[in-house]
mmCIF file of N, CA and C in Angstrom:
data_model
loop_
_atom_site.group_PDB
_atom_site.id
_atom_site.type_symbol
_atom_site.label_atom_id
_atom_site.label_comp_id
_atom_site.label_asym_id
_atom_site.label_seq_id
_atom_site.Cartn_x
_atom_site.Cartn_y
_atom_site.Cartn_z
ATOM 1 N N MET U 1 -27.648 174.303 19.804
ATOM 2 C CA MET U 1 -27.637 172.789 21.118
ATOM 3 C C MET U 1 -26.943 172.039 20.273
ATOM 4 N N TRP U 2 -26.825 171.541 18.846
ATOM 5 C CA TRP U 2 -26.397 170.558 18.887
ATOM 6 C C TRP U 2 -25.038 170.924 18.830
ATOM 7 N N ASP U 3 -24.569 172.164 18.352
ATOM 8 C CA ASP U 3 -22.739 172.597 18.713
ATOM 9 C C ASP U 3 -22.183 172.217 20.034
ATOM 10 N N ARG U 4 -22.918 171.846 20.919
ATOM 11 C CA ARG U 4 -22.467 171.570 22.438
ATOM 12 C C ARG U 4 -22.587 170.386 22.324
ATOM 13 N N ILE U 5 -23.290 169.493 21.435
ATOM 14 C CA ILE U 5 -24.165 168.139 21.996
ATOM 15 C C ILE U 5 -23.047 167.089 21.164
ATOM 16 N N GLU U 6 -22.582 167.842 19.712
ATOM 17 C CA GLU U 6 -21.868 166.742 18.727
ATOM 18 C C GLU U 6 -20.584 166.305 18.933
ATOM 19 N N PRO U 7 -19.814 167.364 19.763
ATOM 20 C CA PRO U 7 -18.117 166.756 20.800
ATOM 21 C C PRO U 7 -18.420 165.433 21.262
ATOM 22 N N LEU U 8 -19.331 165.899 22.348
ATOM 23 C CA LEU U 8 -19.873 164.688 23.283
ATOM 24 C C LEU U 8 -20.452 163.326 22.438
ATOM 25 N N MET U 9 -20.547 163.237 21.403
ATOM 26 C CA MET U 9 -20.838 161.766 21.155
ATOM 27 C C MET U 9 -19.876 160.923 20.404
ATOM 28 N N PRO U 10 -20.043 159.817 20.783
ATOM 29 C CA PRO U 10 -18.654 158.975 20.324
ATOM 30 C C PRO U 10 -18.606 159.375 19.045
ATOM 31 N N ALA U 11 -17.054 159.044 18.550
ATOM 32 C CA ALA U 11 -16.610 159.304 17.349
ATOM 33 C C ALA U 11 -17.169 157.888 16.834
ATOM 34 N N ASP U 12 -16.822 158.130 15.327
ATOM 35 C CA ASP U 12 -16.873 156.579 14.320
ATOM 36 C C ASP U 12 -15.843 156.277 14.630
ATOM 37 N N SER U 13 -16.145 154.540 14.813
ATOM 38 C CA SER U 13 -15.054 153.448 15.221
ATOM 39 C C SER U 13 -14.425 153.315 13.201
ATOM 40 N N VAL U 14 -13.501 152.507 12.925
ATOM 41 C CA VAL U 14 -13.514 151.474 11.889
ATOM 42 C C VAL U 14 -14.446 150.686 12.212
ATOM 43 N N ARG U 15 -15.809 151.054 10.666
ATOM 44 C CA ARG U 15 -16.270 149.213 10.909
ATOM 45 C C ARG U 15 -16.320 148.962 9.416
ATOM 46 N N VAL U 16 -17.175 148.434 8.911
ATOM 47 C CA VAL U 16 -17.529 147.651 7.779
ATOM 48 C C VAL U 16 -18.928 148.831 7.326
ATOM 49 N N ARG U 17 -19.873 148.967 7.847
ATOM 50 C CA ARG U 17 -20.813 149.756 7.546
ATOM 51 C C ARG U 17 -20.888 151.390 8.654
ATOM 52 N N ARG U 18 -21.037 152.317 8.359
ATOM 53 C CA ARG U 18 -20.872 153.509 9.000
ATOM 54 C C ARG U 18 -22.549 153.595 10.066
ATOM 55 N N TRP U 19 -21.820 154.039 11.185
ATOM 56 C CA TRP U 19 -22.649 154.260 11.759
ATOM 57 C C TRP U 19 -23.707 155.504 11.602
ATOM 58 N N ALA U 20 -25.654 155.137 12.376
ATOM 59 C CA ALA U 20 -26.215 155.955 12.093
ATOM 60 C C ALA U 20 -26.177 157.204 12.389
ATOM 61 N N ASP U 21 -26.633 158.033 12.036
ATOM 62 C CA ASP U 21 -26.152 160.075 11.961
ATOM 63 C C ASP U 21 -26.711 160.333 13.399
ATOM 64 N N HIS U 22 -26.074 160.693 14.243
ATOM 65 C CA HIS U 22 -26.163 160.568 15.674
ATOM 66 C C HIS U 22 -26.852 161.717 15.707
ATOM 67 N N ARG U 23 -27.564 162.916 14.879
ATOM 68 C CA ARG U 23 -28.345 163.396 14.837
ATOM 69 C C ARG U 23 -29.802 162.657 14.967
ATOM 70 N N ARG U 24 -29.913 162.338 13.708
ATOM 71 C CA ARG U 24 -30.666 161.895 13.410
ATOM 72 C C ARG U 24 -31.845 160.727 14.500
ATOM 73 N N THR U 25 -30.499 160.058 15.054
ATOM 74 C CA THR U 25 -30.993 158.890 16.355
ATOM 75 C C THR U 25 -30.845 159.665 18.088
ATOM 76 N N LEU U 26 -30.355 160.451 18.064
ATOM 77 C CA LEU U 26 -30.949 161.677 19.049
ATOM 78 C C LEU U 26 -32.568 162.008 18.882
ATOM 79 N N GLU U 27 -32.498 162.321 17.730
ATOM 80 C CA GLU U 27 -34.114 162.895 17.155
ATOM 81 C C GLU U 27 -35.301 162.154 17.383
ATOM 82 N N ALA U 28 -34.992 160.433 17.256
ATOM 83 C CA ALA U 28 -35.358 159.442 17.332
ATOM 84 C C ALA U 28 -36.211 159.171 19.009
ATOM 85 N N ILE U 29 -34.868 159.783 19.538
ATOM 86 C CA ILE U 29 -34.917 159.151 21.057
ATOM 87 C C ILE U 29 -35.931 160.055 21.412
ATOM 88 N N ALA U 30 -35.240 161.320 21.766
ATOM 89 C CA ALA U 30 -36.377 162.890 22.016
ATOM 90 C C ALA U 30 -37.927 162.760 21.540
ATOM 91 N N TRP U 31 -38.127 162.172 19.794
ATOM 92 C CA TRP U 31 -39.711 161.833 19.646
ATOM 93 C C TRP U 31 -40.572 160.797 20.756
ATOM 94 N N LYS U 32 -39.765 159.204 20.718
ATOM 95 C CA LYS U 32 -40.011 158.566 21.090
ATOM 96 C C LYS U 32 -40.545 159.047 22.733
ATOM 97 N N TYR U 33 -39.729 159.761 23.658
ATOM 98 C CA TYR U 33 -40.271 160.283 24.909
ATOM 99 C C TYR U 33 -41.176 160.946 24.934
ATOM 100 N N ARG U 34 -40.604 161.979 24.032
ATOM 101 C CA ARG U 34 -41.447 163.292 24.202
ATOM 102 C C ARG U 34 -43.012 162.813 23.893
ATOM 103 N N THR U 35 -43.433 162.126 23.067
ATOM 104 C CA THR U 35 -45.096 161.456 22.805
ATOM 105 C C THR U 35 -45.131 160.267 23.758
ATOM 106 N N CYS U 36 -44.119 159.676 24.247
ATOM 107 C CA CYS U 36 -44.235 158.378 24.986
ATOM 108 C C CYS U 36 -45.279 157.156 24.247
ATOM 109 N N SER U 37 -43.933 157.330 23.196
ATOM 110 C CA SER U 37 -45.788 155.931 22.002
ATOM 111 C C SER U 37 -44.420 154.597 22.197
ATOM 112 N N PRO U 38 -45.006 153.909 21.584
ATOM 113 C CA PRO U 38 -43.708 152.627 21.385
ATOM 114 C C PRO U 38 -43.047 152.742 20.628
ATOM 115 N N TRP U 39 -41.720 152.441 20.847
ATOM 116 C CA TRP U 39 -40.954 152.308 20.176
ATOM 117 C C TRP U 39 -40.917 151.596 18.344
ATOM 118 N N ARG U 40 -42.181 150.876 17.761
ATOM 119 C CA ARG U 40 -42.294 150.542 16.619
ATOM 120 C C ARG U 40 -43.579 151.808 16.255
ATOM 121 N N ASP U 41 -43.989 152.451 16.892
ATOM 122 C CA ASP U 41 -44.548 153.812 16.319
ATOM 123 C C ASP U 41 -43.432 154.743 15.584
ATOM 124 N N LEU U 42 -42.354 154.701 15.688
ATOM 125 C CA LEU U 42 -41.414 155.334 15.396
ATOM 126 C C LEU U 42 -41.308 156.441 13.794
ATOM 127 N N PRO U 43 -41.546 157.328 13.247
ATOM 128 C CA PRO U 43 -41.943 157.361 12.232
ATOM 129 C C PRO U 43 -40.592 157.199 11.072
ATOM 130 N N ASP U 44 -40.943 156.974 10.132
ATOM 131 C CA ASP U 44 -39.869 156.717 9.101
ATOM 132 C C ASP U 44 -38.664 157.152 8.852
ATOM 133 N N GLU U 45 -38.668 158.617 8.427
ATOM 134 C CA GLU U 45 -37.650 159.224 8.811
ATOM 135 C C GLU U 45 -37.422 160.211 9.523
ATOM 136 N N LEU U 46 -37.214 158.968 11.188
ATOM 137 C CA LEU U 46 -36.246 159.182 12.097
ATOM 138 C C LEU U 46 -35.646 157.841 12.032
ATOM 139 N N GLY U 47 -35.634 156.995 11.240
ATOM 140 C CA GLY U 47 -35.135 155.951 10.977
ATOM 141 C C GLY U 47 -35.537 154.267 12.301
ATOM 142 N N SER U 48 -34.657 153.486 11.789
ATOM 143 C CA SER U 48 -35.655 152.702 12.609
ATOM 144 C C SER U 48 -35.093 152.367 13.985
ATOM 145 N N PHE U 49 -36.344 151.576 14.543
ATOM 146 C CA PHE U 49 -36.547 151.785 16.175
ATOM 147 C C PHE U 49 -35.589 150.908 16.873
ATOM 148 N N GLN U 50 -35.071 149.995 16.185
ATOM 149 C CA GLN U 50 -34.646 148.637 16.269
ATOM 150 C C GLN U 50 -32.982 149.920 16.897
ATOM 151 N N THR U 51 -32.470 150.814 15.372
ATOM 152 C CA THR U 51 -31.556 151.319 15.961
ATOM 153 C C THR U 51 -31.575 152.629 16.996
ATOM 154 N N ALA U 52 -32.296 152.641 17.370
ATOM 155 C CA ALA U 52 -33.073 153.647 18.156
ATOM 156 C C ALA U 52 -32.370 153.732 19.010
ATOM 157 N N HIS U 53 -33.316 152.412 19.202
ATOM 158 C CA HIS U 53 -33.144 151.729 20.516
ATOM 159 C C HIS U 53 -31.793 150.690 21.261
ATOM 160 N N LYS U 54 -31.275 150.770 20.317
ATOM 161 C CA LYS U 54 -29.633 150.225 20.227
ATOM 162 C C LYS U 54 -29.165 151.311 20.778
ATOM 163 N N TRP U 55 -29.164 152.552 19.909
ATOM 164 C CA TRP U 55 -28.252 153.309 20.701
ATOM 165 C C TRP U 55 -27.986 153.939 21.920
ATOM 166 N N LEU U 56 -29.488 153.937 22.549
ATOM 167 C CA LEU U 56 -30.589 154.600 23.394
ATOM 168 C C LEU U 56 -29.435 153.852 24.359
ATOM 169 N N ILE U 57 -29.514 152.492 24.817
ATOM 170 C CA ILE U 57 -28.982 151.571 25.609
ATOM 171 C C ILE U 57 -27.341 151.819 25.403
ATOM 172 N N ARG U 58 -27.136 151.893 24.600
ATOM 173 C CA ARG U 58 -25.288 152.157 24.719
ATOM 174 C C ARG U 58 -24.473 153.146 25.084
ATOM 175 N N TRP U 59 -25.445 154.124 24.373
ATOM 176 C CA TRP U 59 -24.836 155.682 25.353
ATOM 177 C C TRP U 59 -25.152 155.248 26.840
ATOM 178 N N ALA U 60 -26.152 155.222 27.506
ATOM 179 C CA ALA U 60 -26.649 154.540 28.514
ATOM 180 C C ALA U 60 -25.523 154.270 29.159
ATOM 181 N N VAL U 61 -25.020 153.211 28.585
ATOM 182 C CA VAL U 61 -24.143 152.408 29.302
ATOM 183 C C VAL U 61 -22.539 152.398 29.134
ATOM 184 N N ASP U 62 -22.198 153.584 28.425
ATOM 185 C CA ASP U 62 -21.057 154.257 28.561
ATOM 186 C C ASP U 62 -20.898 155.407 28.451
ATOM 187 N N GLY U 63 -21.795 155.704 29.156
ATOM 188 C CA GLY U 63 -21.796 157.257 29.829
ATOM 189 C C GLY U 63 -22.203 158.576 29.101
ATOM 190 N N THR U 64 -22.762 158.380 27.830
ATOM 191 C CA THR U 64 -22.860 159.270 26.920
ATOM 192 C C THR U 64 -23.454 159.968 27.406
ATOM 193 N N TRP U 65 -24.764 159.647 27.762
ATOM 194 C CA TRP U 65 -25.727 160.636 28.184
ATOM 195 C C TRP U 65 -25.617 161.640 29.682
ATOM 196 N N GLU U 66 -24.928 160.545 30.514
ATOM 197 C CA GLU U 66 -24.281 161.663 31.703
ATOM 198 C C GLU U 66 -22.976 162.930 31.440
ATOM 199 N N ARG U 67 -22.356 162.457 30.416
ATOM 200 C CA ARG U 67 -21.368 163.288 29.728
ATOM 201 C C ARG U 67 -22.423 164.587 29.198
ATOM 202 N N ILE U 68 -23.233 164.754 28.288
ATOM 203 C CA ILE U 68 -24.488 164.802 27.678
ATOM 204 C C ILE U 68 -24.895 166.425 28.741
ATOM 205 N N LEU U 69 -25.489 165.631 29.844
ATOM 206 C CA LEU U 69 -26.352 166.309 30.517
ATOM 207 C C LEU U 69 -25.798 167.005 31.421
ATOM 208 N N ALA U 70 -24.606 166.688 32.178
ATOM 209 C CA ALA U 70 -23.068 167.390 32.624
ATOM 210 C C ALA U 70 -22.682 168.516 31.894
ATOM 211 N N ALA U 71 -22.712 168.592 30.185
ATOM 212 C CA ALA U 71 -22.483 169.877 29.692
ATOM 213 C C ALA U 71 -23.579 170.802 29.348
ATOM 214 N N VAL U 72 -24.286 170.433 29.440
ATOM 215 C CA VAL U 72 -25.715 170.831 28.931
ATOM 216 C C VAL U 72 -26.103 172.055 30.344
ATOM 217 N N LEU U 73 -26.694 171.481 31.086
ATOM 218 C CA LEU U 73 -26.565 171.557 32.968
ATOM 219 C C LEU U 73 -25.143 172.764 32.938
ATOM 220 N N SER U 74 -23.924 172.223 32.851
ATOM 221 C CA SER U 74 -23.417 173.612 32.686
ATOM 222 C C SER U 74 -23.405 175.022 32.549
ATOM 223 N N ALA U 75 -23.643 174.418 31.001
ATOM 224 C CA ALA U 75 -24.068 175.781 30.244
ATOM 225 C C ALA U 75 -24.457 176.595 30.195
ATOM 226 N N ALA U 76 -25.801 175.545 30.447
ATOM 227 C CA ALA U 76 -27.311 176.431 30.864
ATOM 228 C C ALA U 76 -26.116 177.228 32.204
ATOM 229 N N ASP U 77 -25.695 176.764 33.322
ATOM 230 C CA ASP U 77 -26.081 177.256 34.741
ATOM 231 C C ASP U 77 -24.673 178.710 34.448
ATOM 232 N N ASP U 78 -23.939 178.819 33.356
ATOM 233 C CA ASP U 78 -23.003 179.364 33.373
ATOM 234 C C ASP U 78 -23.538 180.722 33.113
ATOM 235 N N GLY U 79 -24.754 180.589 31.661
ATOM 236 C CA GLY U 79 -25.377 181.308 31.189
ATOM 237 C C GLY U 79 -26.930 181.768 31.663
ATOM 238 N N ASP U 80 -27.050 181.573 33.117
ATOM 239 C CA ASP U 80 -28.228 181.846 33.930
ATOM 240 C C ASP U 80 -28.970 181.573 33.540
ATOM 241 N N ASP U 81 -29.567 180.200 32.396
ATOM 242 C CA ASP U 81 -30.517 180.025 31.996
ATOM 243 C C ASP U 81 -31.847 179.348 32.225
ATOM 244 N N VAL U 82 -31.096 178.693 33.805
ATOM 245 C CA VAL U 82 -31.645 177.324 34.400
ATOM 246 C C VAL U 82 -32.268 178.422 36.107
ATOM 247 N N GLY U 83 -33.278 178.192 36.834
ATOM 248 C CA GLY U 83 -33.465 178.782 37.918
ATOM 249 C C GLY U 83 -33.378 177.104 38.584
ATOM 250 N N TRP U 84 -32.945 177.293 39.924
ATOM 251 C CA TRP U 84 -33.091 176.042 40.377
ATOM 252 C C TRP U 84 -33.765 176.210 41.720
ATOM 253 N N THR U 85 -35.349 176.083 41.464
ATOM 254 C CA THR U 85 -36.093 176.822 42.302
ATOM 255 C C THR U 85 -36.896 174.989 42.978
ATOM 256 N N VAL U 86 -36.602 175.090 43.813
ATOM 257 C CA VAL U 86 -37.597 173.296 44.234
ATOM 258 C C VAL U 86 -38.419 172.924 44.873
ATOM 259 N N SER U 87 -39.374 172.748 44.733
ATOM 260 C CA SER U 87 -40.989 172.523 44.953
ATOM 261 C C SER U 87 -41.142 171.005 45.836
ATOM 262 N N VAL U 88 -41.482 170.741 47.126
ATOM 263 C CA VAL U 88 -41.443 170.049 47.578
ATOM 264 C C VAL U 88 -42.937 169.952 47.998
ATOM 265 N N ASP U 89 -43.845 168.528 47.131
ATOM 266 C CA ASP U 89 -45.449 168.516 47.209
ATOM 267 C C ASP U 89 -45.989 167.747 48.423
ATOM 268 N N SER U 90 -46.575 168.247 49.090
ATOM 269 C CA SER U 90 -47.058 167.430 50.609
ATOM 270 C C SER U 90 -48.435 167.129 50.347
ATOM 271 N N THR U 91 -48.633 166.450 49.673
ATOM 272 C CA THR U 91 -50.000 166.300 48.998
ATOM 273 C C THR U 91 -50.291 164.856 49.473
ATOM 274 N N VAL U 92 -51.425 164.505 50.318
ATOM 275 C CA VAL U 92 -51.422 163.509 51.206
ATOM 276 C C VAL U 92 -52.200 162.153 50.296
ATOM 277 N N CYS U 93 -51.757 161.143 50.393
ATOM 278 C CA CYS U 93 -52.140 159.743 49.719
ATOM 279 C C CYS U 93 -52.492 158.526 50.846
ATOM 280 N N ARG U 94 -53.699 158.867 50.354
ATOM 281 C CA ARG U 94 -54.611 157.754 51.850
ATOM 282 C C ARG U 94 -54.866 156.233 51.036
ATOM 283 N N ALA U 95 -54.239 155.544 51.814
ATOM 284 C CA ALA U 95 -54.860 154.277 51.337
ATOM 285 C C ALA U 95 -56.250 153.791 51.754
ATOM 286 N N HIS U 96 -56.180 152.990 50.613
ATOM 287 C CA HIS U 96 -57.931 152.172 50.904
ATOM 288 C C HIS U 96 -58.221 151.300 52.766
ATOM 289 N N GLN U 97 -59.286 151.458 53.063
ATOM 290 C CA GLN U 97 -59.579 150.878 54.157
ATOM 291 C C GLN U 97 -59.211 149.777 54.343
ATOM 292 N N HIS U 98 -58.896 148.955 53.357
ATOM 293 C CA HIS U 98 -58.376 147.058 53.187
ATOM 294 C C HIS U 98 -57.326 147.426 53.462
ATOM 295 N N ALA U 99 -56.532 148.351 53.083
ATOM 296 C CA ALA U 99 -54.843 148.260 53.085
ATOM 297 C C ALA U 99 -54.857 148.866 54.558
ATOM 298 N N ALA U 100 -55.577 149.331 54.969
ATOM 299 C CA ALA U 100 -55.216 150.068 56.379
ATOM 300 C C ALA U 100 -54.966 149.037 57.763
ATOM 301 N N GLY U 101 -56.115 148.197 57.399
ATOM 302 C CA GLY U 101 -56.936 147.184 58.697
ATOM 303 C C GLY U 101 -57.623 147.989 59.306
ATOM 304 N N ALA U 102 -58.725 148.612 59.049
ATOM 305 C CA ALA U 102 -59.727 148.820 59.527
ATOM 306 C C ALA U 102 -60.851 147.479 59.852
ATOM 307 N N ARG U 103 -61.622 147.586 60.366
ATOM 308 C CA ARG U 103 -62.491 146.780 60.656
ATOM 309 C C ARG U 103 -63.900 146.489 59.062
ATOM 310 N N LYS U 104 -63.901 145.429 58.883
ATOM 311 C CA LYS U 104 -65.290 144.755 57.934
ATOM 312 C C LYS U 104 -66.169 145.445 58.881
ATOM 313 N N LYS U 105 -66.873 145.911 57.790
ATOM 314 C CA LYS U 105 -68.372 146.168 58.143
ATOM 315 C C LYS U 105 -69.149 144.854 58.846
ATOM 316 N N GLY U 106 -69.882 144.928 59.715
ATOM 317 C CA GLY U 106 -71.333 143.966 59.981
ATOM 318 C C GLY U 106 -70.166 142.773 60.866
ATOM 319 N N LEU U 107 -68.870 142.935 61.092
ATOM 320 C CA LEU U 107 -68.550 142.197 62.166
ATOM 321 C C LEU U 107 -68.418 142.826 63.888
ATOM 322 N N GLN U 108 -68.352 142.640 64.962
ATOM 323 C CA GLN U 108 -68.744 142.830 66.154
ATOM 324 C C GLN U 108 -67.191 142.695 66.779
ATOM 325 N N ALA U 109 -67.438 143.378 67.463
ATOM 326 C CA ALA U 109 -65.952 143.485 68.547
ATOM 327 C C ALA U 109 -66.320 142.406 68.912
ATOM 328 N N GLY U 110 -65.133 141.499 69.349
ATOM 329 C CA GLY U 110 -65.363 140.234 70.248
ATOM 330 C C GLY U 110 -64.156 139.584 69.896
ATOM 331 N N PRO U 111 -64.429 137.937 70.316
ATOM 332 C CA PRO U 111 -63.523 137.116 69.890
ATOM 333 C C PRO U 111 -63.893 136.717 68.397
ATOM 334 N N ASN U 112 -62.671 136.315 67.928
ATOM 335 C CA ASN U 112 -62.910 135.670 66.353
ATOM 336 C C ASN U 112 -63.497 134.356 66.142
ATOM 337 N N PRO U 113 -64.936 135.183 65.624
ATOM 338 C CA PRO U 113 -65.792 133.565 65.080
ATOM 339 C C PRO U 113 -64.918 132.331 64.636
ATOM 340 N N ARG U 114 -64.472 132.640 64.199
ATOM 341 C CA ARG U 114 -63.434 130.948 64.243
ATOM 342 C C ARG U 114 -63.188 130.445 65.064
ATOM 343 N N THR U 115 -62.836 130.971 66.170
ATOM 344 C CA THR U 115 -62.122 130.726 67.261
ATOM 345 C C THR U 115 -63.222 130.338 68.780
ATOM 346 N N THR U 116 -64.883 130.654 68.439
ATOM 347 C CA THR U 116 -66.005 130.417 69.195
ATOM 348 C C THR U 116 -65.835 128.710 69.890
ATOM 349 N N ARG U 117 -66.146 128.880 70.936
ATOM 350 C CA ARG U 117 -66.398 127.289 71.718
ATOM 351 C C ARG U 117 -67.199 126.817 71.315
ATOM 352 N N SER U 118 -67.375 125.710 70.465
ATOM 353 C CA SER U 118 -68.366 124.573 70.078
ATOM 354 C C SER U 118 -69.550 124.617 71.361
ATOM 355 N N ASP U 119 -70.528 123.980 70.898
ATOM 356 C CA ASP U 119 -71.210 123.039 71.796
ATOM 357 C C ASP U 119 -71.187 121.659 72.557
ATOM 358 N N ALA U 120 -70.257 121.046 71.898
ATOM 359 C CA ALA U 120 -69.414 120.134 72.342
ATOM 360 C C ALA U 120 -69.176 119.697 73.447
ATOM 361 N N PRO U 121 -68.741 118.645 74.598
ATOM 362 C CA PRO U 121 -68.391 119.107 75.536
ATOM 363 C C PRO U 121 -67.077 119.063 75.559
ATOM 364 N N ALA U 122 -65.879 119.186 76.425
ATOM 365 C CA ALA U 122 -65.041 119.652 76.660
ATOM 366 C C ALA U 122 -64.148 117.995 76.426
ATOM 367 N N ALA U 123 -63.254 117.662 75.818
ATOM 368 C CA ALA U 123 -62.337 116.247 75.993
ATOM 369 C C ALA U 123 -61.508 116.687 77.097
ATOM 370 N N ALA U 124 -61.678 115.658 77.763
ATOM 371 C CA ALA U 124 -60.624 115.223 79.299
ATOM 372 C C ALA U 124 -59.521 115.239 79.045
#
């Protein structure tokens, strides 16, 4: 799989320091989302969590993730590796009675208790 992804990664530019290894950075990003762990829990062998997060954001902005997804899906589709079955869920999610405007227990149908007339004589 790396042979398909490597050409799609941004090329190294002339810099003072060499970029972090793309393969290790991809593995760090995949580990983070696979485990649903916070960035700070990234294992030391996968590098700095700041570096992995920084490259995740940069690659999202420059379109690297879109190019990788398009290439991998195209290769999988050409090889009939992916079944494009769509499943629609018709689960019903009911709202709580208070969210639906249901009557509260203990209140009787009729005028609003706050607007009932008082026993005082009406002003003329």
